[in-house]
PDB file of C-alpha atoms in Angstrom:
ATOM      1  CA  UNK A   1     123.597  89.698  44.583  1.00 86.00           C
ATOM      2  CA  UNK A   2     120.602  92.417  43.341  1.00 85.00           C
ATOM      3  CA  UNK A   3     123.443  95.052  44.052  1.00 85.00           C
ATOM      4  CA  UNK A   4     126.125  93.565  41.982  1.00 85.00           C
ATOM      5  CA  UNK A   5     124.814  92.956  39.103  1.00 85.00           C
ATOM      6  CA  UNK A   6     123.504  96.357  38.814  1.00 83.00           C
ATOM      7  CA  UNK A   7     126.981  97.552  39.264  1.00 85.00           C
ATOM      8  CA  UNK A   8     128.828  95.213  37.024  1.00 82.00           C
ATOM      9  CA  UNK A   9     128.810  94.276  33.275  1.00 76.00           C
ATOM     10  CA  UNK A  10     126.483  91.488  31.985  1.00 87.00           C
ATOM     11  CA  UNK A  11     127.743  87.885  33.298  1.00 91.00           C
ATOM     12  CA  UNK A  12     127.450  84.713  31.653  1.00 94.00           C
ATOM     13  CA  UNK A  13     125.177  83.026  34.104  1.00 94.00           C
ATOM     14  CA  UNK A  14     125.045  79.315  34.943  1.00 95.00           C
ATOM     15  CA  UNK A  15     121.898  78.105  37.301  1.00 95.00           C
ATOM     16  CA  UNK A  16     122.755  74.461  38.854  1.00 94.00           C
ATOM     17  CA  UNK A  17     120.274  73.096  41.564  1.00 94.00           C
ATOM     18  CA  UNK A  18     121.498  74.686  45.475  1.00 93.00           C
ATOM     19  CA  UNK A  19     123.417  77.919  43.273  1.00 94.00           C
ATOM     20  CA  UNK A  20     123.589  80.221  40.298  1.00 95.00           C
ATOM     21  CA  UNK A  21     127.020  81.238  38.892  1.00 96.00           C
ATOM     22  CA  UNK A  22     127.545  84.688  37.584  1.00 96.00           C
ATOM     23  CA  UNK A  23     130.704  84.578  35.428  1.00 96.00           C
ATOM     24  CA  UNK A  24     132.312  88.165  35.104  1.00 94.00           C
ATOM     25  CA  UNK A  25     135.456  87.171  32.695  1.00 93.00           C
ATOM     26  CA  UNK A  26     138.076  86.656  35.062  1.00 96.00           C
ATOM     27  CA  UNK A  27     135.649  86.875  38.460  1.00 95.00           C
ATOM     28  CA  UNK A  28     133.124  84.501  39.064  1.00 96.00           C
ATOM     29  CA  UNK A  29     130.404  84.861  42.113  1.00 95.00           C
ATOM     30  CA  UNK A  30     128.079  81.598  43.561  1.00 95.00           C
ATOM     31  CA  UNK A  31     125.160  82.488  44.750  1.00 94.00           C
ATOM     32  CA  UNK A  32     122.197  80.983  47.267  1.00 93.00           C
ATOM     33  CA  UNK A  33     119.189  82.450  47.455  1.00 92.00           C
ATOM     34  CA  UNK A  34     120.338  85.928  46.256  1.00 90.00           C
ATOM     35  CA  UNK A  35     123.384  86.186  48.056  1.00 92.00           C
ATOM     36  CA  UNK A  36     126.508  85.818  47.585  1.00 92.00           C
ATOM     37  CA  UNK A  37     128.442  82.493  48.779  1.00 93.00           C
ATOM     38  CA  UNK A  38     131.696  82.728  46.988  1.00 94.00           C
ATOM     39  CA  UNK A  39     133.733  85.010  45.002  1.00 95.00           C
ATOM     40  CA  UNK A  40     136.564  83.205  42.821  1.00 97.00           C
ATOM     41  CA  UNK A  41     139.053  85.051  40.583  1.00 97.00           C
ATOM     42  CA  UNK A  42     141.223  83.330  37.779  1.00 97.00           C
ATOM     43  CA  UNK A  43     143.630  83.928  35.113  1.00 96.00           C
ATOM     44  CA  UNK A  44     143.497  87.508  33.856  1.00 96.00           C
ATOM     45  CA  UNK A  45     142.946  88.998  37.248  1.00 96.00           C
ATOM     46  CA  UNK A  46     145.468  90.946  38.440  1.00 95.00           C
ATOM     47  CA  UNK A  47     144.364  92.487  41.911  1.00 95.00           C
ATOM     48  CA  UNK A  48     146.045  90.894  45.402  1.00 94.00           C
ATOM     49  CA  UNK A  49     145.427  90.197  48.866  1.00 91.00           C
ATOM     50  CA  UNK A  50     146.592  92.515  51.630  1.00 90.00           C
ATOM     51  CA  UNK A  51     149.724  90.063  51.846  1.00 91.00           C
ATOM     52  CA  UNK A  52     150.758  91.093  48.006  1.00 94.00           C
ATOM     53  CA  UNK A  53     149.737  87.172  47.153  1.00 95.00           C
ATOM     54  CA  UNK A  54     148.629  86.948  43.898  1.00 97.00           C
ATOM     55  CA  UNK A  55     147.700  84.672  40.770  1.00 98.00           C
ATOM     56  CA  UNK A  56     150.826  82.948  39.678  1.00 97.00           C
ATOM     57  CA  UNK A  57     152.764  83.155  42.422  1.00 97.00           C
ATOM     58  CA  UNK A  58     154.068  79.627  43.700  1.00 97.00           C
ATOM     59  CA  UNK A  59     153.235  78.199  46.853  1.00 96.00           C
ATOM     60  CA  UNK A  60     156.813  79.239  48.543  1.00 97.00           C
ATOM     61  CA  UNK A  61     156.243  82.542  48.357  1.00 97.00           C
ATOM     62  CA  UNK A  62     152.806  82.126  49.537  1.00 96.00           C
ATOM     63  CA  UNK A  63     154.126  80.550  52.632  1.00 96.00           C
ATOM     64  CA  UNK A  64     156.802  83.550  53.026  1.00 96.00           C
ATOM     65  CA  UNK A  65     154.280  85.937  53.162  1.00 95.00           C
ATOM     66  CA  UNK A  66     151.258  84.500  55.115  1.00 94.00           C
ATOM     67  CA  UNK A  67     151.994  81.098  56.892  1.00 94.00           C
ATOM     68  CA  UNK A  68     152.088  76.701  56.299  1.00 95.00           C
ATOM     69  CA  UNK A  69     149.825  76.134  53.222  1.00 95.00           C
ATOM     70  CA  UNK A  70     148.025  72.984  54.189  1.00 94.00           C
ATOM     71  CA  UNK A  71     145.585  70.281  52.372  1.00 91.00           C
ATOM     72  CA  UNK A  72     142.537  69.667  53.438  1.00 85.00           C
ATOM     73  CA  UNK A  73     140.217  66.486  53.332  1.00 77.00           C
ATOM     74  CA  UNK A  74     138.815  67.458  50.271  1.00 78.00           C
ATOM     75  CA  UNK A  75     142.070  68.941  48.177  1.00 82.00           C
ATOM     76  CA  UNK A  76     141.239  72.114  49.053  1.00 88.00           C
ATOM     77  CA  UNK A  77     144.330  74.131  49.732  1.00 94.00           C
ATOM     78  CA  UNK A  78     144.085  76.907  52.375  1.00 93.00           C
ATOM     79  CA  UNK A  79     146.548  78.605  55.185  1.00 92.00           C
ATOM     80  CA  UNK A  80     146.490  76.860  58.422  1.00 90.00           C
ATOM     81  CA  UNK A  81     144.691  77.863  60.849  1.00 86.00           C
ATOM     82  CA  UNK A  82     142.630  80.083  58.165  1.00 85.00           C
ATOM     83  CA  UNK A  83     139.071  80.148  57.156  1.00 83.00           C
ATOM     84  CA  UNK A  84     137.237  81.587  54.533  1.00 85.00           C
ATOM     85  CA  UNK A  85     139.071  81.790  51.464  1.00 88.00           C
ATOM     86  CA  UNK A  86     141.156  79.090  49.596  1.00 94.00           C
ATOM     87  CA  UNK A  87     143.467  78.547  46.651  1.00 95.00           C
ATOM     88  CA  UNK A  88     144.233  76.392  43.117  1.00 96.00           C
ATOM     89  CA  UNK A  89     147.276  75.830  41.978  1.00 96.00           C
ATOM     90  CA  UNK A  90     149.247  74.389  38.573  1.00 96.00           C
ATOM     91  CA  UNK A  91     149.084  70.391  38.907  1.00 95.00           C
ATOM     92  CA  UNK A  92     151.667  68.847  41.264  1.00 94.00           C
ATOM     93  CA  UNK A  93     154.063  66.812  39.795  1.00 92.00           C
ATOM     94  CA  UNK A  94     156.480  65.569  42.240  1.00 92.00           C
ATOM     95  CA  UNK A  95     153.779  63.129  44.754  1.00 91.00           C
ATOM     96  CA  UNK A  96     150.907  64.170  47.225  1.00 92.00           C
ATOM     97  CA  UNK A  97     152.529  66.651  49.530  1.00 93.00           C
ATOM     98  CA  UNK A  98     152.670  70.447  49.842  1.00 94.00           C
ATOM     99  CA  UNK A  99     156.530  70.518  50.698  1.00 94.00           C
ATOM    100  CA  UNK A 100     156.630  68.179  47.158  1.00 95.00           C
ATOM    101  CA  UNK A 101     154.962  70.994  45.310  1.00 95.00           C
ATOM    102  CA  UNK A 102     156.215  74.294  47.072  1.00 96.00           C
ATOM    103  CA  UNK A 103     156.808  75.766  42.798  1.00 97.00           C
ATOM    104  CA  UNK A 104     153.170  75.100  41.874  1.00 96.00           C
ATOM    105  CA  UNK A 105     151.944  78.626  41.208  1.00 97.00           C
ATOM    106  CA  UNK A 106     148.528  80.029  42.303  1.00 97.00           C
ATOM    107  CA  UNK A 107     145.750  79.755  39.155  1.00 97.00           C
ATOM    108  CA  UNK A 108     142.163  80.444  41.454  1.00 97.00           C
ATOM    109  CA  UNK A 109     141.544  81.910  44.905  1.00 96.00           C
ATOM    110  CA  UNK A 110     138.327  81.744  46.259  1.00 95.00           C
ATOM    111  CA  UNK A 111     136.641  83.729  49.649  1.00 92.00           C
ATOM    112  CA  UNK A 112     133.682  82.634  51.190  1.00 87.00           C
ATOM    113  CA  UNK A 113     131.852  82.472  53.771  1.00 76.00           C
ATOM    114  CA  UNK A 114     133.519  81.639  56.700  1.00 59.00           C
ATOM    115  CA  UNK A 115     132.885  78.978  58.917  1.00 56.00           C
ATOM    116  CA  UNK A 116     134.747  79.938  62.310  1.00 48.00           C
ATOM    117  CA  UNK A 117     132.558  80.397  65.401  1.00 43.00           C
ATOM    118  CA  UNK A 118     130.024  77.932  63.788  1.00 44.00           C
ATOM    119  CA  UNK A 119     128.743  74.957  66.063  1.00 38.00           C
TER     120      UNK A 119
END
């Protein structure tokens, strides 16, 4: 974490009691113990991932380009099968289900650690 902040502009930083936020405008980064757990990016950032998937672009498209988009236990929505990074979207409004929701458009993504070959 020592690194980035010596290479990026002066966050807004939040200190709860396992992590410390550093907000960067549209990039945020959680950190343990001086290193980095998470990087999240929101509205306002306009990079992508290899796949061209992006912030605002709805959950069929998303599925096009990289695979089933599935829920998990804790409403966290990530590509099955994948670890490591997950997405936000607009709220739902037609019921519970992915296939309900397939226009909601991307608003966070999040990588982190990954927990694959753990156990």
């Amino acid at each position: 974490m020592a690194e980035v902040l010596l290479q990026a502009p002066s966050p807004v930083v939040e200190t709860l009691p396992t992590l410390t936020v550093y907000r960067f405008g549209a990039v945020s980064v959680w950190a343990r113990d001086g290193l980095v757990d998470q990087v999240g990016v929101f509205a306002g950032y306009t990079g992508t991932l290899p796949s061209g998937v992006c912030l605002g672009m709805p959950l069929v498209e998303v599925q096009r380009r990289m695979g089933p988009v599935v829920e998990e236990w804790d409403d966290t929505l990530m590509l099955a099968g994948s670890d490591g990074w997950c997405f936000e979207t607009t709220a739902w409004d037609n019921g519970w289900l992915v296939e309900q929701n397939l226009e909601a458009r991307l608003v966070a993504i999040f990588v982190n650690t990954s927990k694959q070959g753990e156990g």
